[in-house]
XYZ file of C-alpha atoms in Angstrom:
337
model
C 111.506 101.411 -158.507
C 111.698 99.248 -161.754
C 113.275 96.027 -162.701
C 112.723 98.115 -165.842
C 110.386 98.226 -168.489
C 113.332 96.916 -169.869
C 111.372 94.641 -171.850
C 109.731 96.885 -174.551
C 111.525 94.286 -176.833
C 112.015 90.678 -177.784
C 114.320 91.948 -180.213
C 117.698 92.353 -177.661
C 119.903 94.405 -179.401
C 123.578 93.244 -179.142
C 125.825 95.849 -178.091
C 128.901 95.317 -180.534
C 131.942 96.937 -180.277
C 133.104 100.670 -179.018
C 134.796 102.597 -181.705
C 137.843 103.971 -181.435
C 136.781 107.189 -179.149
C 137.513 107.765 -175.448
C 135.580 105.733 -173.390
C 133.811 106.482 -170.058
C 131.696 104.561 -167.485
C 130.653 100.570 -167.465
C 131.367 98.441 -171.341
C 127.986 96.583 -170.741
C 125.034 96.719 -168.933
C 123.744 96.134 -165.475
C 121.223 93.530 -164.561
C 117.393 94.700 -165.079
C 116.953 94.337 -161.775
C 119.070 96.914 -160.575
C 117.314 99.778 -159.014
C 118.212 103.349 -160.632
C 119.169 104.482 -157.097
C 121.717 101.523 -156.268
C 123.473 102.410 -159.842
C 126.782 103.629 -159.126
C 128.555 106.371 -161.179
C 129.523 105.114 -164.251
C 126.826 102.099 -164.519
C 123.276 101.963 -166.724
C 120.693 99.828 -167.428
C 119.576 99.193 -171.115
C 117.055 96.224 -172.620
C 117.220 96.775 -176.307
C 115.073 98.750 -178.287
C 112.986 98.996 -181.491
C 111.861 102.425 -183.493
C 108.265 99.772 -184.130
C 107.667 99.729 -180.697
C 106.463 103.707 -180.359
C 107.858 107.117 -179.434
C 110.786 107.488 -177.353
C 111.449 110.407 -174.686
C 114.095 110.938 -172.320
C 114.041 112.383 -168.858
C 117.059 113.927 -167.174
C 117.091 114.292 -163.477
C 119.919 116.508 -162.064
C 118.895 116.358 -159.089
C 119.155 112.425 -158.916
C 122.005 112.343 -161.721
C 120.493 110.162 -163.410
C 118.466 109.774 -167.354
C 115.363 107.223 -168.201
C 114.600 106.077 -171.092
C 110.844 105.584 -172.072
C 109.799 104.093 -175.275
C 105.930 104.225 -175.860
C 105.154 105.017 -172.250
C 107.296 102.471 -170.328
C 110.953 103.071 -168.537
C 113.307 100.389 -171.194
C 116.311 101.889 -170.100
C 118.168 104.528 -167.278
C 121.472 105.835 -166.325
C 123.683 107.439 -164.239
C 124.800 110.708 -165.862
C 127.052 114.237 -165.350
C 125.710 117.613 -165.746
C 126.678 121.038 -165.298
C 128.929 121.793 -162.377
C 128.478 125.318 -160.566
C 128.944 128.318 -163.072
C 128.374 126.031 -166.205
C 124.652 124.428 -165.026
C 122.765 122.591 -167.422
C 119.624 124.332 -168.266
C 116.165 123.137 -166.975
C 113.052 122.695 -169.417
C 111.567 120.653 -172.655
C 114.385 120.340 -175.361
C 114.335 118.239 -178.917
C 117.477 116.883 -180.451
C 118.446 119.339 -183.094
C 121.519 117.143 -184.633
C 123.790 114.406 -184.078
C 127.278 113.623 -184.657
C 128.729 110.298 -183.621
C 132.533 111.867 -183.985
C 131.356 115.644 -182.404
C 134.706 117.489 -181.397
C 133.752 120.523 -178.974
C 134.552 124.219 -180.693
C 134.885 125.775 -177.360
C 136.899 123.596 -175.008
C 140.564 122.547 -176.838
C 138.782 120.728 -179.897
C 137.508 118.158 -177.101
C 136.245 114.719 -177.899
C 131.855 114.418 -177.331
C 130.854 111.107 -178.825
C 127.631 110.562 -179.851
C 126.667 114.217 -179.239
C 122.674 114.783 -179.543
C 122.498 118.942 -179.553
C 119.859 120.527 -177.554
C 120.385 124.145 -177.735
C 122.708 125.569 -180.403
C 124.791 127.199 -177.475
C 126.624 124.226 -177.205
C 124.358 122.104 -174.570
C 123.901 118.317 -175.126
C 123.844 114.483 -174.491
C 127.219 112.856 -175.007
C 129.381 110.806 -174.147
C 131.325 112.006 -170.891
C 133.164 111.566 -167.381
C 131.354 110.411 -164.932
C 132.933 111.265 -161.410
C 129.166 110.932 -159.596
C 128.232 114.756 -159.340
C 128.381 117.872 -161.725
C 131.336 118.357 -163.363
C 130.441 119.426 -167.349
C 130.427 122.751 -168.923
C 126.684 122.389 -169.379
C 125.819 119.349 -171.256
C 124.618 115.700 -169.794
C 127.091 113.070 -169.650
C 126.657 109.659 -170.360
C 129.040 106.372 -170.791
C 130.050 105.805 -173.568
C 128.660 102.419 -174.803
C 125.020 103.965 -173.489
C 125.363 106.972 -175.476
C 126.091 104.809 -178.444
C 123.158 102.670 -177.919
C 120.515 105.828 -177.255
C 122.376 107.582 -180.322
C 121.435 104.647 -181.998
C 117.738 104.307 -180.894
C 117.135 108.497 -181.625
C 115.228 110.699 -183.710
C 115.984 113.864 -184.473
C 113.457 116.040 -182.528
C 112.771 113.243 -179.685
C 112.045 115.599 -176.572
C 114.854 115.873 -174.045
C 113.164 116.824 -170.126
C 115.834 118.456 -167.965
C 114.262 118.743 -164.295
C 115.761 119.534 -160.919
C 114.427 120.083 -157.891
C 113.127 123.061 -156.815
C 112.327 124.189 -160.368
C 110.545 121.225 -161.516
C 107.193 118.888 -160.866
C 108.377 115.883 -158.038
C 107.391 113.647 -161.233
C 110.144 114.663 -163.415
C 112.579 115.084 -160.875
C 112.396 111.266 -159.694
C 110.399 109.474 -162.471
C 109.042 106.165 -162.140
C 107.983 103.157 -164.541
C 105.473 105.250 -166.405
C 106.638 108.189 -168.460
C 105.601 110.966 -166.459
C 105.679 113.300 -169.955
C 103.862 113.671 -173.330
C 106.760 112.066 -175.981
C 105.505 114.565 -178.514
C 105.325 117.648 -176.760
C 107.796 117.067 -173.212
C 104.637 118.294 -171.469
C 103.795 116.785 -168.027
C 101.108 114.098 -167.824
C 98.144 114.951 -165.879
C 98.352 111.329 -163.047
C 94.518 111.730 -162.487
C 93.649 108.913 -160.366
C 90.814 106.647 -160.261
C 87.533 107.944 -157.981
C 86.937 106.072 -155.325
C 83.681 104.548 -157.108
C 85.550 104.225 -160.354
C 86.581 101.335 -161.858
C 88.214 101.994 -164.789
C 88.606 104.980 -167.285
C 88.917 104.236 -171.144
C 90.009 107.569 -173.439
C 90.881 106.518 -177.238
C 90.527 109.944 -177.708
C 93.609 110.583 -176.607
C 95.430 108.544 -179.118
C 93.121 106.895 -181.905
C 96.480 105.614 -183.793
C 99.399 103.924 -183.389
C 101.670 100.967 -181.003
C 100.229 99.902 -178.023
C 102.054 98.805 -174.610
C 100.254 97.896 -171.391
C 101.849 98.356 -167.741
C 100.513 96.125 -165.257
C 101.556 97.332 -161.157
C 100.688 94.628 -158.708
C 101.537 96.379 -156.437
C 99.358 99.486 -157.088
C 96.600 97.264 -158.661
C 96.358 99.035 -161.598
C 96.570 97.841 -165.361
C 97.291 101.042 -167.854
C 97.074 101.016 -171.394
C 99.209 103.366 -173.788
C 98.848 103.748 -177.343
C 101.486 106.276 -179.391
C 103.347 107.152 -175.840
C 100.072 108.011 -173.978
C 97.697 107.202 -171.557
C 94.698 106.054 -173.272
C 92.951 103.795 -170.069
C 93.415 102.449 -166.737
C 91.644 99.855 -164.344
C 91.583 98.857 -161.084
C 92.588 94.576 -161.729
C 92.907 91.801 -158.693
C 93.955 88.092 -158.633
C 91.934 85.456 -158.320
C 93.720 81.962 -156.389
C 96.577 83.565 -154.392
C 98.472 86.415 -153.877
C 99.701 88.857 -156.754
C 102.532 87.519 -158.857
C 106.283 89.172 -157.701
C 108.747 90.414 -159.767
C 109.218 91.873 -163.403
C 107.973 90.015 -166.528
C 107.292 91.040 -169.730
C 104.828 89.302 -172.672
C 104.268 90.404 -175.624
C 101.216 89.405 -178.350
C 102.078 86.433 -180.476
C 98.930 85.746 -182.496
C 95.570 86.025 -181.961
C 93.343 82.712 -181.332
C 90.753 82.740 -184.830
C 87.736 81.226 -182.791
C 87.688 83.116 -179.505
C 89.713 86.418 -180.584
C 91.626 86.173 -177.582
C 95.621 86.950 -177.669
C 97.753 84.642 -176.999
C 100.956 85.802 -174.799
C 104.505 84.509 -175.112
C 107.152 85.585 -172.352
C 109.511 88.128 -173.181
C 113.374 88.129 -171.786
C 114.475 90.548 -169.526
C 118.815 91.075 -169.057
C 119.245 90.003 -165.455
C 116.006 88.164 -165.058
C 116.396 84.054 -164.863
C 113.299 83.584 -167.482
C 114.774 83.646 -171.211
C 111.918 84.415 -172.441
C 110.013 82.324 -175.424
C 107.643 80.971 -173.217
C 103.857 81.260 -173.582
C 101.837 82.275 -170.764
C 99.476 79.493 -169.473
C 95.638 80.170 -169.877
C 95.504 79.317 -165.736
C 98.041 82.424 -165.251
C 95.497 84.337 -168.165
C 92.681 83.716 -165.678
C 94.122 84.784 -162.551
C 93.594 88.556 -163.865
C 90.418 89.644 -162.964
C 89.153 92.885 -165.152
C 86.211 94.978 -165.033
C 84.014 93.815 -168.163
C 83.749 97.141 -169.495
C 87.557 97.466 -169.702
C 88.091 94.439 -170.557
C 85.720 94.546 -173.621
C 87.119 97.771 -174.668
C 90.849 96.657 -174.444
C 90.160 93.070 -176.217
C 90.461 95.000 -180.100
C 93.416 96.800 -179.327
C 95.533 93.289 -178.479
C 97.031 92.783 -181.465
C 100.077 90.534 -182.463
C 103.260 92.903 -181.094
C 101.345 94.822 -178.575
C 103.732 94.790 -175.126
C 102.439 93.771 -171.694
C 104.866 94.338 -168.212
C 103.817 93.158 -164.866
C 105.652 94.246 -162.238
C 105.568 94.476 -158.319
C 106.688 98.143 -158.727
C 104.719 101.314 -158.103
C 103.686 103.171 -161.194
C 101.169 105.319 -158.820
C 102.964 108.163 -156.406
C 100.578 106.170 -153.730
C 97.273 104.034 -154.103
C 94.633 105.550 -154.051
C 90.983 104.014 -153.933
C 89.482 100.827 -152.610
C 90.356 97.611 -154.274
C 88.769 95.513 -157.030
C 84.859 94.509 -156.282
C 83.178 94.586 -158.950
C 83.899 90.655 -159.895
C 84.426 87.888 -158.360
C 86.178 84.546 -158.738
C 83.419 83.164 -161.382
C 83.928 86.041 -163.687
C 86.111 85.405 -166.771
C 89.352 86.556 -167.061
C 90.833 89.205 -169.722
């Protein structure tokens, strides 16, 4: 599933040091590259963050034990977590974060230590700080490690939505998310994954969002280029390649400046944790060309790429399958977005 969105940000938060609370689960991060599924209890994934970049949501699968972290529409970060064990289960549904404590000592169980507590319910259920023994074992609320709870407590607002989702209860979608936030940030509401008809193209909707930070998700594996703007879907295309085969792996560009005569963005590499690029290095106009774009989309999109505006490609499926036949309408003499 992801090498991670991990990306959202050039700006790679350092972790710093624990405070003096009881610690639980790995001190530092695992390589982007790790998939969700091969993360063992205790481990997470995190690739810095930045309030600029957009909304944030969280999704908590019980079923998987696990929680991913999407900022603006793209997974940046995921973890293995604890819920409720039997006769204590952690509630199912759409939650905001009511309040936070870094220091949060438990009034029910013996004064017990929740760092970084964001409340969900005022019945005592919420994110903290936690053990981790790989299955169900809280009274209720999600566990995290330690030095992750500290850096989403960090990256919070109060009312972000919380998704709880388990099978049998909730949509597949929630219950094993991929790269793509599979909710609405504002509301926790499910996105409606309409895909493409098998005669279209592309579909553009700035209806959906007419403000705010933009981040594009490229699959080449699903041949599909999405565009979000304020955490949802505003557009999506089918794209190909021209010159060879689709690129592999997980990179992540973001907008440095816009060229004055031609109004085309110019894209400089982004580093990913784990990833042997450092980032800082601008993407080549013959790698620019290799994208091939419907020219409606492609027109419509151009505006929108403004300095800061985040682009992932990734062999990873974003689609639950592919769906539709592939790119025709261009061809190798058509310009590139």
């Amino acid at each position: 599933m992801t090498k991670l969105g991990l990306l959202l940000i050039a700006l790679m938060t350092s972790s710093g040091q624990a405070h003096a609370v009881p610690s639980w689960g790995a001190p530092t991060s695992s390589p982007a590259d790790t998939s969700p599924a091969a993360l063992k209890p205790g481990q997470w994934v995190w690739g810095g963050d930045s309030k600029a970049m957009g909304p944030m949501a969280v999704v908590v699968s019980i079923t998987e034990q696990r929680a991913y972290v999407y900022r603006n529409g793209l997974l940046e970060a995921v973890s293995t977590v604890s819920t409720g064990k039997p006769g204590h289960e952690t509630p199912t549904g759409v939650f905001t974060i009511l309040q936070k404590d870094k220091d949060h000592h438990s009034s029910k169980y013996n004064d017990a230590a929740m760092p970084y507590q964001e409340r969900l319910t005022w019945d005592g259920i919420a994110l903290h700080a936690g053990g981790l023994p790989g299955y169900p074992e809280s009274h209720g609320c999600v566990h995290l490690p330690t030095e992750f709870a500290r850096l989403l407590f960090g990256a919070t607002n109060m009312g972000m939505v919380v998704v709880i989702a388990k099978d049998g209860v909730s949509d597949p979608g929630l219950v094993h998310p991929l790269v793509a936030s599979p909710i609405d940030p504002g509301t926790g509401k499910e996105v409606l994954d309409v895909p493409l008809g098998t005669q279209e193209q592309y579909r553009w909707q700035p209806e959906v969002a007419p403000t705010g930070v933009v981040s594009l998700l490229l699959s080449t594996s699903d041949r599909r280029l999405f565009a979000y703007r304020d955490g949802k879907e505003i557009g999506r295309s089918r794209v190909d390649f021209r010159n060879g085969a689709a690129p592999a792996g997980t990179r992540a560009y973001m907008v440095a400046n816009t060229k004055v005569a031609a109004g085309e963005p110019s894209w400089v590499e982004v580093g990913i944790p784990g990833e042997e690029a450092a980032g800082g290095t601008t993407l080549s106009q013959a790698d620019e060309q290799r994208v091939l774009l419907p020219d409606g989309f492609r027109a419509a999109l151009k505006p929108i790429l403004q300095p800061g505006v985040v682009l992932l490609v990734t062999d990873k499926h974003v689609l639950p399958e592919t769906t539709g036949p592939a790119l025709q309408v261009l061809n190798a003499e058509q310009p590139a977005l």
